[in-house]
PDB file of C-alpha atoms and ligand atoms in Angstrom:
ATOM      1  CA  MET A  51     -73.660 -58.367 143.188  1.00  0.00           C
ATOM      2  CA  SER A  52     -73.746 -56.845 139.700  1.00  0.00           C
ATOM      3  CA  GLU A  53     -74.001 -59.061 136.636  1.00  0.00           C
ATOM      4  CA  SER A  54     -71.008 -59.215 134.307  1.00  0.00           C
ATOM      5  CA  ALA A  55     -71.369 -58.495 130.585  1.00  0.00           C
ATOM      6  CA  ALA A  56     -70.946 -62.230 129.933  1.00  0.00           C
ATOM      7  CA  ASP A  57     -73.780 -63.048 132.363  1.00  0.00           C
ATOM      8  CA  ILE A  58     -76.040 -60.496 130.707  1.00  0.00           C
ATOM      9  CA  ALA A  59     -75.245 -61.840 127.233  1.00  0.00           C
ATOM     10  CA  ARG A  60     -75.820 -65.437 128.370  1.00  0.00           C
ATOM     11  CA  ASN A  61     -79.115 -64.529 130.039  1.00  0.00           C
ATOM     12  CA  GLU A  62     -80.257 -62.723 126.913  1.00  0.00           C
ATOM     13  CA  LYS A  63     -79.416 -65.809 124.836  1.00  0.00           C
ATOM     14  CA  ILE A  64     -81.357 -68.031 127.231  1.00  0.00           C
ATOM     15  CA  LYS A  65     -84.284 -65.600 127.136  1.00  0.00           C
ATOM     16  CA  GLN A  66     -84.351 -65.688 123.341  1.00  0.00           C
ATOM     17  CA  ARG A  67     -84.158 -69.481 123.343  1.00  0.00           C
ATOM     18  CA  LEU A  68     -87.051 -69.763 125.827  1.00  0.00           C
ATOM     19  CA  GLN A  69     -89.073 -67.310 123.785  1.00  0.00           C
ATOM     20  CA  PHE A  70     -88.462 -69.463 120.727  1.00  0.00           C
ATOM     21  CA  TYR A  71     -89.636 -72.607 122.516  1.00  0.00           C
ATOM     22  CA  GLU A  72     -92.651 -70.743 123.832  1.00  0.00           C
ATOM     23  CA  ASP A  73     -93.491 -69.638 120.281  1.00  0.00           C
ATOM     24  CA  LEU A  74     -93.438 -73.308 119.349  1.00  0.00           C
ATOM     25  CA  GLY A  75     -95.714 -74.133 122.278  1.00  0.00           C
ATOM     26  CA  LEU A  76     -92.928 -76.069 123.977  1.00  0.00           C
ATOM     27  CA  ALA A  77     -92.101 -73.959 126.982  1.00  0.00           C
ATOM     28  CA  PRO A  78     -91.174 -76.667 129.508  1.00  0.00           C
ATOM     29  CA  PHE A  79     -89.382 -78.964 127.117  1.00  0.00           C
ATOM     30  CA  TYR A  80     -85.877 -77.519 127.248  1.00  0.00           C
ATOM     31  CA  ARG A  81     -85.373 -78.454 130.882  1.00  0.00           C
ATOM     32  CA  ASP A  82     -84.989 -82.173 130.431  1.00  0.00           C
ATOM     33  CA  ARG A  83     -83.377 -82.171 127.038  1.00  0.00           C
ATOM     34  CA  VAL A  84     -80.770 -84.825 126.350  1.00  0.00           C
ATOM     35  CA  SER A  85     -77.386 -83.171 126.050  1.00  0.00           C
ATOM     36  CA  PRO A  86     -77.010 -82.283 122.362  1.00  0.00           C
ATOM     37  CA  SER A  87     -73.307 -83.055 122.433  1.00  0.00           C
ATOM     38  CA  SER A  88     -73.909 -86.707 123.314  1.00  0.00           C
ATOM     39  CA  GLN A  89     -76.329 -86.971 120.389  1.00  0.00           C
ATOM     40  CA  SER A  90     -74.197 -85.139 117.912  1.00  0.00           C
ATOM     41  CA  LEU A  91     -71.222 -87.410 118.432  1.00  0.00           C
ATOM     42  CA  GLN A  92     -73.327 -90.345 117.400  1.00  0.00           C
ATOM     43  CA  LEU A  93     -74.760 -88.478 114.446  1.00  0.00           C
ATOM     44  CA  HIS A  94     -71.304 -88.020 112.989  1.00  0.00           C
ATOM     45  CA  SER A  95     -70.979 -91.759 112.503  1.00  0.00           C
ATOM     46  CA  PRO A  96     -71.732 -92.463 108.844  1.00  0.00           C
ATOM     47  CA  ALA A  97     -72.514 -96.121 109.390  1.00  0.00           C
ATOM     48  CA  SER A  98     -75.309 -95.991 111.907  1.00  0.00           C
ATOM     49  CA  LEU A  99     -77.258 -93.509 113.896  1.00  0.00           C
ATOM     50  CA  SER A 100     -78.148 -94.239 117.472  1.00  0.00           C
ATOM     51  CA  VAL A 101     -80.157 -91.601 119.215  1.00  0.00           C
ATOM     52  CA  SER A 102     -81.821 -91.966 122.588  1.00  0.00           C
ATOM     53  CA  GLY A 103     -81.874 -95.721 122.356  1.00  0.00           C
ATOM     54  CA  SER A 104     -83.459 -96.036 118.941  1.00  0.00           C
ATOM     55  CA  GLN A 105     -81.334 -97.364 116.106  1.00  0.00           C
ATOM     56  CA  VAL A 106     -81.610 -95.992 112.612  1.00  0.00           C
ATOM     57  CA  MET A 107     -79.313 -97.864 110.310  1.00  0.00           C
ATOM     58  CA  LYS A 108     -77.935 -96.019 107.345  1.00  0.00           C
ATOM     59  CA  GLN A 109     -78.656 -98.203 104.340  1.00  0.00           C
ATOM     60  CA  PRO A 110     -75.792 -99.322 102.137  1.00  0.00           C
ATOM     61  CA  PRO A 111     -75.878 -97.229  98.978  1.00  0.00           C
ATOM     62  CA  LEU A 112     -78.638 -98.466  96.705  1.00  0.00           C
ATOM     63  CA  PRO A 113     -79.645 -97.134  93.358  1.00  0.00           C
ATOM     64  CA  LYS A 114     -82.129 -94.429  94.221  1.00  0.00           C
ATOM     65  CA  SER A 115     -84.820 -96.167  92.222  1.00  0.00           C
ATOM     66  CA  ALA A 116     -84.441 -99.236  94.458  1.00  0.00           C
ATOM     67  CA  ALA A 117     -84.409 -97.103  97.586  1.00  0.00           C
ATOM     68  CA  MET A 118     -87.738 -95.464  96.833  1.00  0.00           C
ATOM     69  CA  PRO A 119     -89.804 -94.810  99.919  1.00  0.00           C
ATOM     70  CA  PRO A 120     -93.287 -96.336 100.238  1.00  0.00           C
ATOM     71  CA  ALA A 121     -95.813 -95.090  97.726  1.00  0.00           C
ATOM     72  CA  THR A 122     -97.541 -92.939 100.338  1.00  0.00           C
ATOM     73  CA  LEU A 123     -94.443 -90.777 100.469  1.00  0.00           C
ATOM     74  CA  SER A 124     -94.587 -90.014  96.809  1.00  0.00           C
ATOM     75  CA  ARG A 125     -96.750 -87.357  95.304  1.00  0.00           C
ATOM     76  CA  SER A 126     -96.647 -86.553  91.694  1.00  0.00           C
ATOM     77  CA  ILE A 127     -96.333 -82.905  90.965  1.00  0.00           C
ATOM     78  CA  ALA A 128     -96.576 -81.351  87.556  1.00  0.00           C
ATOM     79  CA  PRO A 129     -93.122 -80.499  86.248  1.00  0.00           C
ATOM     80  CA  LEU A 130     -92.358 -76.926  85.344  1.00  0.00           C
ATOM     81  CA  SER A 131     -91.833 -77.902  81.765  1.00  0.00           C
ATOM     82  CA  SER A 132     -92.079 -81.261  80.080  1.00  0.00           C
ATOM     83  CA  SER A 133     -89.981 -80.349  77.044  1.00  0.00           C
ATOM     84  CA  GLY A 134     -86.229 -80.106  76.718  1.00  0.00           C
ATOM     85  CA  PRO A 135     -83.538 -81.740  78.815  1.00  0.00           C
ATOM     86  CA  SER A 136     -84.294 -82.165  82.501  1.00  0.00           C
ATOM     87  CA  LEU A 137     -82.225 -80.177  84.961  1.00  0.00           C
ATOM     88  CA  PHE A 138     -81.901 -83.477  86.781  1.00  0.00           C
ATOM     89  CA  ASP A 139     -79.738 -84.818  83.964  1.00  0.00           C
ATOM     90  CA  ALA A 140     -76.856 -83.032  85.609  1.00  0.00           C
ATOM     91  CA  ALA A 141     -77.256 -85.028  88.794  1.00  0.00           C
ATOM     92  CA  ASN A 142     -75.563 -88.349  89.244  1.00  0.00           C
ATOM     93  CA  LYS A 143     -77.645 -90.557  91.494  1.00  0.00           C
ATOM     94  CA  LEU A 144     -74.752 -92.845  92.365  1.00  0.00           C
ATOM     95  CA  SER A 145     -72.334 -90.053  92.985  1.00  0.00           C
ATOM     96  CA  THR A 146     -68.805 -90.736  94.091  1.00  0.00           C
ATOM     97  CA  GLU A 147     -67.970 -87.037  93.911  1.00  0.00           C
ATOM     98  CA  THR A 148     -66.855 -85.279  97.054  1.00  0.00           C
ATOM     99  CA  LEU A 149     -68.119 -81.855  98.020  1.00  0.00           C
ATOM    100  CA  LEU A 150     -64.578 -80.570  97.513  1.00  0.00           C
ATOM    101  CA  GLN A 151     -64.567 -81.789  93.930  1.00  0.00           C
ATOM    102  CA  ILE A 152     -67.907 -80.105  93.291  1.00  0.00           C
ATOM    103  CA  ARG A 153     -66.640 -76.895  94.892  1.00  0.00           C
ATOM    104  CA  ASP A 154     -63.525 -77.059  92.719  1.00  0.00           C
ATOM    105  CA  ASP A 155     -65.661 -77.484  89.627  1.00  0.00           C
ATOM    106  CA  LEU A 156     -67.762 -74.470  90.597  1.00  0.00           C
ATOM    107  CA  GLY A 157     -64.546 -72.425  90.805  1.00  0.00           C
ATOM    108  CA  GLU A 158     -64.830 -68.632  90.745  1.00  0.00           C
ATOM    109  CA  CYS A 159     -68.103 -69.056  88.906  1.00  0.00           C
ATOM    110  CA  THR A 160     -69.232 -66.607  86.219  1.00  0.00           C
ATOM    111  CA  ARG A 161     -71.954 -68.864  84.757  1.00  0.00           C
ATOM    112  CA  CYS A 162     -74.726 -66.353  85.484  1.00  0.00           C
ATOM    113  CA  LYS A 163     -75.113 -62.636  86.069  1.00  0.00           C
ATOM    114  CA  LEU A 164     -75.213 -63.021  89.866  1.00  0.00           C
ATOM    115  CA  HIS A 165     -71.414 -63.129  89.883  1.00  0.00           C
ATOM    116  CA  ASN A 166     -71.284 -59.433  89.001  1.00  0.00           C
ATOM    117  CA  ALA A 167     -72.417 -58.203  92.409  1.00  0.00           C
ATOM    118  CA  ARG A 168     -71.408 -61.006  94.742  1.00  0.00           C
ATOM    119  CA  HIS A 169     -68.559 -60.773  97.226  1.00  0.00           C
ATOM    120  CA  THR A 170     -68.327 -64.444  98.153  1.00  0.00           C
ATOM    121  CA  ILE A 171     -69.663 -67.686  96.755  1.00  0.00           C
ATOM    122  CA  VAL A 172     -71.706 -69.404  99.462  1.00  0.00           C
ATOM    123  CA  PHE A 173     -71.303 -73.064  98.603  1.00  0.00           C
ATOM    124  CA  GLY A 174     -72.697 -74.790 101.697  1.00  0.00           C
ATOM    125  CA  ASP A 175     -71.698 -75.741 105.194  1.00  0.00           C
ATOM    126  CA  GLY A 176     -71.898 -78.680 107.551  1.00  0.00           C
ATOM    127  CA  ASN A 177     -71.429 -82.408 107.722  1.00  0.00           C
ATOM    128  CA  PRO A 178     -70.512 -83.981 104.345  1.00  0.00           C
ATOM    129  CA  LYS A 179     -72.109 -87.225 105.581  1.00  0.00           C
ATOM    130  CA  ALA A 180     -75.222 -85.566 107.012  1.00  0.00           C
ATOM    131  CA  GLN A 181     -78.448 -87.525 107.139  1.00  0.00           C
ATOM    132  CA  LEU A 182     -80.350 -84.244 107.010  1.00  0.00           C
ATOM    133  CA  ILE A 183     -79.911 -81.387 104.525  1.00  0.00           C
ATOM    134  CA  PHE A 184     -81.625 -78.007 104.638  1.00  0.00           C
ATOM    135  CA  VAL A 185     -81.895 -76.227 101.291  1.00  0.00           C
ATOM    136  CA  GLY A 186     -82.641 -72.503 101.224  1.00  0.00           C
ATOM    137  CA  GLU A 187     -83.011 -70.033  98.384  1.00  0.00           C
ATOM    138  CA  GLY A 188     -79.851 -67.982  98.123  1.00  0.00           C
ATOM    139  CA  PRO A 189     -77.395 -66.013 100.233  1.00  0.00           C
ATOM    140  CA  GLY A 190     -78.340 -62.670 101.762  1.00  0.00           C
ATOM    141  CA  ALA A 191     -76.000 -59.826 102.701  1.00  0.00           C
ATOM    142  CA  ASP A 192     -74.548 -61.521 105.800  1.00  0.00           C
ATOM    143  CA  GLU A 193     -73.954 -64.761 103.943  1.00  0.00           C
ATOM    144  CA  ASP A 194     -72.373 -62.912 101.021  1.00  0.00           C
ATOM    145  CA  ALA A 195     -70.016 -61.185 103.458  1.00  0.00           C
ATOM    146  CA  GLN A 196     -69.086 -64.314 105.421  1.00  0.00           C
ATOM    147  CA  GLY A 197     -69.235 -67.006 102.733  1.00  0.00           C
ATOM    148  CA  LEU A 198     -71.478 -69.202 104.903  1.00  0.00           C
ATOM    149  CA  PRO A 199     -75.169 -70.031 104.475  1.00  0.00           C
ATOM    150  CA  PHE A 200     -77.818 -68.900 106.931  1.00  0.00           C
ATOM    151  CA  VAL A 201     -75.741 -66.743 109.261  1.00  0.00           C
ATOM    152  CA  GLY A 202     -78.000 -63.657 109.303  1.00  0.00           C
ATOM    153  CA  ARG A 203     -81.286 -63.229 111.189  1.00  0.00           C
ATOM    154  CA  ALA A 204     -83.048 -66.010 109.309  1.00  0.00           C
ATOM    155  CA  GLY A 205     -79.967 -68.152 109.873  1.00  0.00           C
ATOM    156  CA  LYS A 206     -80.076 -67.631 113.618  1.00  0.00           C
ATOM    157  CA  LEU A 207     -83.668 -68.819 113.581  1.00  0.00           C
ATOM    158  CA  LEU A 208     -82.680 -71.856 111.497  1.00  0.00           C
ATOM    159  CA  THR A 209     -79.944 -72.617 114.038  1.00  0.00           C
ATOM    160  CA  GLN A 210     -82.529 -72.474 116.829  1.00  0.00           C
ATOM    161  CA  MET A 211     -84.771 -74.831 114.882  1.00  0.00           C
ATOM    162  CA  ILE A 212     -81.900 -77.290 114.400  1.00  0.00           C
ATOM    163  CA  GLU A 213     -81.036 -77.106 118.093  1.00  0.00           C
ATOM    164  CA  ALA A 214     -84.682 -77.599 119.063  1.00  0.00           C
ATOM    165  CA  MET A 215     -84.436 -80.887 117.152  1.00  0.00           C
ATOM    166  CA  GLY A 216     -81.610 -81.911 119.502  1.00  0.00           C
ATOM    167  CA  LEU A 217     -78.982 -81.388 116.804  1.00  0.00           C
ATOM    168  CA  GLU A 218     -76.231 -78.918 116.107  1.00  0.00           C
ATOM    169  CA  ARG A 219     -75.483 -77.139 112.867  1.00  0.00           C
ATOM    170  CA  ARG A 220     -72.422 -79.309 112.329  1.00  0.00           C
ATOM    171  CA  ASP A 221     -74.622 -82.422 112.344  1.00  0.00           C
ATOM    172  CA  VAL A 222     -76.561 -81.310 109.273  1.00  0.00           C
ATOM    173  CA  TYR A 223     -75.671 -79.796 105.903  1.00  0.00           C
ATOM    174  CA  ILE A 224     -77.024 -76.399 104.867  1.00  0.00           C
ATOM    175  CA  CYS A 225     -76.949 -74.981 101.353  1.00  0.00           C
ATOM    176  CA  ASN A 226     -78.939 -72.948  98.863  1.00  0.00           C
ATOM    177  CA  VAL A 227     -80.359 -73.177  95.366  1.00  0.00           C
ATOM    178  CA  VAL A 228     -78.118 -70.343  94.161  1.00  0.00           C
ATOM    179  CA  LYS A 229     -74.660 -69.784  95.567  1.00  0.00           C
ATOM    180  CA  CYS A 230     -74.391 -66.039  94.955  1.00  0.00           C
ATOM    181  CA  ARG A 231     -76.465 -63.292  96.496  1.00  0.00           C
ATOM    182  CA  PRO A 232     -79.219 -61.942  94.259  1.00  0.00           C
ATOM    183  CA  PRO A 233     -78.977 -58.125  94.376  1.00  0.00           C
ATOM    184  CA  GLY A 234     -81.316 -56.591  96.938  1.00  0.00           C
ATOM    185  CA  ASN A 235     -82.248 -60.106  98.089  1.00  0.00           C
ATOM    186  CA  ARG A 236     -84.609 -60.519  95.164  1.00  0.00           C
ATOM    187  CA  GLN A 237     -85.684 -64.013  94.184  1.00  0.00           C
ATOM    188  CA  PRO A 238     -83.240 -65.775  91.883  1.00  0.00           C
ATOM    189  CA  GLU A 239     -84.343 -65.667  88.265  1.00  0.00           C
ATOM    190  CA  PRO A 240     -84.954 -68.822  86.201  1.00  0.00           C
ATOM    191  CA  ASP A 241     -81.686 -68.542  84.233  1.00  0.00           C
ATOM    192  CA  GLU A 242     -79.760 -68.142  87.508  1.00  0.00           C
ATOM    193  CA  VAL A 243     -81.468 -71.178  89.016  1.00  0.00           C
ATOM    194  CA  ALA A 244     -80.793 -73.152  85.836  1.00  0.00           C
ATOM    195  CA  ALA A 245     -77.089 -72.241  85.920  1.00  0.00           C
ATOM    196  CA  CYS A 246     -76.581 -72.981  89.614  1.00  0.00           C
ATOM    197  CA  SER A 247     -78.964 -75.797  90.555  1.00  0.00           C
ATOM    198  CA  PRO A 248     -76.914 -78.601  88.923  1.00  0.00           C
ATOM    199  CA  PHE A 249     -74.324 -77.904  91.624  1.00  0.00           C
ATOM    200  CA  LEU A 250     -77.029 -78.263  94.281  1.00  0.00           C
ATOM    201  CA  PHE A 251     -78.158 -81.583  92.798  1.00  0.00           C
ATOM    202  CA  ARG A 252     -74.567 -82.821  92.852  1.00  0.00           C
ATOM    203  CA  GLN A 253     -74.167 -81.718  96.477  1.00  0.00           C
ATOM    204  CA  LEU A 254     -77.289 -83.662  97.431  1.00  0.00           C
ATOM    205  CA  ASP A 255     -76.058 -86.771  95.640  1.00  0.00           C
ATOM    206  CA  SER A 256     -72.592 -86.486  97.128  1.00  0.00           C
ATOM    207  CA  ILE A 257     -74.015 -86.372 100.654  1.00  0.00           C
ATOM    208  CA  ASN A 258     -76.811 -88.896  99.963  1.00  0.00           C
ATOM    209  CA  PRO A 259     -78.923 -87.817 102.945  1.00  0.00           C
ATOM    210  CA  LYS A 260     -81.883 -89.594 104.446  1.00  0.00           C
ATOM    211  CA  VAL A 261     -84.023 -86.460 104.455  1.00  0.00           C
ATOM    212  CA  ILE A 262     -83.977 -83.161 102.575  1.00  0.00           C
ATOM    213  CA  VAL A 263     -85.886 -80.213 104.037  1.00  0.00           C
ATOM    214  CA  CYS A 264     -86.718 -77.478 101.536  1.00  0.00           C
ATOM    215  CA  LEU A 265     -86.901 -74.089 103.188  1.00  0.00           C
ATOM    216  CA  GLY A 266     -89.383 -72.088 101.167  1.00  0.00           C
ATOM    217  CA  ALA A 267     -90.800 -72.102  97.682  1.00  0.00           C
ATOM    218  CA  THR A 268     -87.610 -71.661  95.648  1.00  0.00           C
ATOM    219  CA  ALA A 269     -85.987 -74.814  97.028  1.00  0.00           C
ATOM    220  CA  PHE A 270     -89.237 -76.786  96.752  1.00  0.00           C
ATOM    221  CA  GLN A 271     -89.928 -75.647  93.180  1.00  0.00           C
ATOM    222  CA  THR A 272     -86.350 -76.201  92.057  1.00  0.00           C
ATOM    223  CA  LEU A 273     -86.032 -79.734  93.385  1.00  0.00           C
ATOM    224  CA  LEU A 274     -89.431 -80.812  92.103  1.00  0.00           C
ATOM    225  CA  GLN A 275     -89.252 -78.781  88.884  1.00  0.00           C
ATOM    226  CA  THR A 276     -92.663 -77.343  89.476  1.00  0.00           C
ATOM    227  CA  ASN A 277     -94.195 -73.906  89.622  1.00  0.00           C
ATOM    228  CA  ARG A 278     -96.865 -74.984  92.064  1.00  0.00           C
ATOM    229  CA  SER A 279     -97.260 -73.113  95.302  1.00  0.00           C
ATOM    230  CA  ILE A 280     -95.535 -74.599  98.317  1.00  0.00           C
ATOM    231  CA  SER A 281     -98.619 -73.966 100.449  1.00  0.00           C
ATOM    232  CA  HIS A 282    -100.407 -77.190  99.442  1.00  0.00           C
ATOM    233  CA  TYR A 283     -97.334 -79.316 100.009  1.00  0.00           C
ATOM    234  CA  ARG A 284     -95.823 -77.841 103.161  1.00  0.00           C
ATOM    235  CA  GLY A 285     -95.322 -80.487 105.813  1.00  0.00           C
ATOM    236  CA  GLN A 286     -95.906 -83.408 103.452  1.00  0.00           C
ATOM    237  CA  TRP A 287     -93.399 -86.066 102.551  1.00  0.00           C
ATOM    238  CA  LEU A 288     -92.555 -85.844  98.875  1.00  0.00           C
ATOM    239  CA  ASP A 289     -90.216 -87.820  96.710  1.00  0.00           C
ATOM    240  CA  TYR A 290     -87.216 -86.118  95.155  1.00  0.00           C
ATOM    241  CA  ARG A 291     -85.508 -88.782  93.042  1.00  0.00           C
ATOM    242  CA  GLY A 292     -85.840 -91.362  95.787  1.00  0.00           C
ATOM    243  CA  TYR A 293     -84.907 -88.997  98.603  1.00  0.00           C
ATOM    244  CA  LYS A 294     -87.503 -88.213 101.235  1.00  0.00           C
ATOM    245  CA  MET A 295     -88.117 -84.525 100.908  1.00  0.00           C
ATOM    246  CA  LEU A 296     -90.241 -82.275 103.077  1.00  0.00           C
ATOM    247  CA  PRO A 297     -90.999 -78.637 102.228  1.00  0.00           C
ATOM    248  CA  THR A 298     -91.569 -76.180 105.017  1.00  0.00           C
ATOM    249  CA  TYR A 299     -91.641 -72.417 105.464  1.00  0.00           C
ATOM    250  CA  HIS A 300     -88.462 -70.414 105.050  1.00  0.00           C
ATOM    251  CA  PRO A 301     -87.111 -68.964 108.327  1.00  0.00           C
ATOM    252  CA  ALA A 302     -87.316 -65.470 106.796  1.00  0.00           C
ATOM    253  CA  TYR A 303     -91.068 -66.033 106.409  1.00  0.00           C
ATOM    254  CA  LEU A 304     -91.226 -67.064 110.065  1.00  0.00           C
ATOM    255  CA  LEU A 305     -89.549 -63.817 111.077  1.00  0.00           C
ATOM    256  CA  ARG A 306     -92.427 -61.988 109.393  1.00  0.00           C
ATOM    257  CA  ASN A 307     -95.093 -64.491 110.525  1.00  0.00           C
ATOM    258  CA  PRO A 308     -94.089 -65.892 113.926  1.00  0.00           C
ATOM    259  CA  ALA A 309     -97.453 -67.678 114.239  1.00  0.00           C
ATOM    260  CA  ALA A 310     -96.312 -70.079 111.511  1.00  0.00           C
ATOM    261  CA  LYS A 311     -93.494 -71.382 113.742  1.00  0.00           C
ATOM    262  CA  ALA A 312     -95.857 -73.946 115.251  1.00  0.00           C
ATOM    263  CA  ASP A 313     -96.482 -75.436 111.772  1.00  0.00           C
ATOM    264  CA  VAL A 314     -92.775 -75.613 111.103  1.00  0.00           C
ATOM    265  CA  TRP A 315     -92.185 -77.298 114.436  1.00  0.00           C
ATOM    266  CA  LYS A 316     -94.775 -79.945 113.479  1.00  0.00           C
ATOM    267  CA  ASP A 317     -92.906 -80.456 110.196  1.00  0.00           C
ATOM    268  CA  LEU A 318     -89.583 -80.784 111.983  1.00  0.00           C
ATOM    269  CA  GLN A 319     -91.072 -83.340 114.351  1.00  0.00           C
ATOM    270  CA  LYS A 320     -91.918 -85.465 111.308  1.00  0.00           C
ATOM    271  CA  VAL A 321     -88.313 -85.195 110.237  1.00  0.00           C
ATOM    272  CA  MET A 322     -87.152 -86.129 113.740  1.00  0.00           C
ATOM    273  CA  ALA A 323     -89.369 -89.208 113.703  1.00  0.00           C
ATOM    274  CA  GLU A 324     -87.944 -90.211 110.332  1.00  0.00           C
ATOM    275  CA  LEU A 325     -84.396 -89.843 111.650  1.00  0.00           C
ATOM    276  CA  GLY A 326     -85.157 -91.648 114.920  1.00  0.00           C
ATOM    277  CA  LEU A 327     -84.554 -88.533 116.998  1.00  0.00           C
ATOM    278  CA  GLU A 328     -86.361 -88.413 120.299  1.00  0.00           C
ATOM    279  CA  ILE A 329     -89.382 -86.132 120.327  1.00  0.00           C
ATOM    280  CA  LYS A 330     -90.025 -84.650 123.742  1.00  0.00           C
ATOM    281  CA  LYS A 331     -93.655 -84.554 124.657  1.00  0.00           C
ATOM    282  CA  LYS A 332     -95.087 -81.299 125.854  1.00  0.00           C
ATOM    283  CA  ALA A 333     -95.267 -81.402 129.679  1.00  0.00           C
ATOM    284  CA  LYS A 334     -98.812 -81.283 131.068  1.00  0.00           C
TER     285      LYS A 334
HETATM  286  N1  URA B 460     -81.799 -67.145 103.093  1.00  0.00           N
HETATM  287  C1  URA B 460     -81.489 -68.225 102.330  1.00  0.00           C
HETATM  288  O1  URA B 460     -82.333 -68.757 101.619  1.00  0.00           O
HETATM  289  N2  URA B 460     -80.269 -68.683 102.409  1.00  0.00           N
HETATM  290  C2  URA B 460     -79.332 -68.164 103.183  1.00  0.00           C
HETATM  291  O2  URA B 460     -78.225 -68.672 103.188  1.00  0.00           O
HETATM  292  C3  URA B 460     -79.686 -67.068 103.976  1.00  0.00           C
HETATM  293  C4  URA B 460     -80.922 -66.561 103.921  1.00  0.00           C
END
């Protein structure tokens, strides 16, 4: 019996998924995964998170200073500049703003030169009550065309990473430091980051997540206002204004350096532990 086009496409998808798990050193783990849909339903509840029997209660909103994680989670990192007003001044730690209000305020933005070449503003996507936020650098060509973050090749890898955690994209929130595509996918320049990042800070405060994962150096350096290299801090819990923040490699880097996927998987397991998500042990 010949395979239909749908069968071939499905088999190819499964093959890619297995390859991904193998790259992570997790080959047998997919077989006994808990159904993601049963987990994701619970994750949509803003009040409490119950995953695989373990309860993680969402705290009532506290001032971020009172909600500081234990000292071991905090590392002090030299700020980019100690003079002048902090970029963080734009962020409201006890935000009552909705993402829609922030999006409205952004409008058809012309605050920096990136607006000249963009097709679509890529504001962010996902659960407005997410406990987990991924922050990337800026939209690429696919994102600029579709208006959604991480939908190109790097985005497909990010989706696989999220699914390997037992989650779906709609469980988490995904956004970028800059909302418009830098021409030729160059890094955003400091004036562009300065113009756009206040909107990121407001998004983070509106969602008030339990964990923020910075994908790559731009997100890490922007949130911590540092010019230090991400390499010393990757995989470590850091403190971003009372939020637990963990920097890891950008998926685009992983496409060029697949061997680094195992490090990222270790980082994501830390995040899973923090969120009370079940971590499957590698079968012997
Ligand atoms: N890279 C990013 O940093 N963000 C995207 O949205 C896509 C690729």
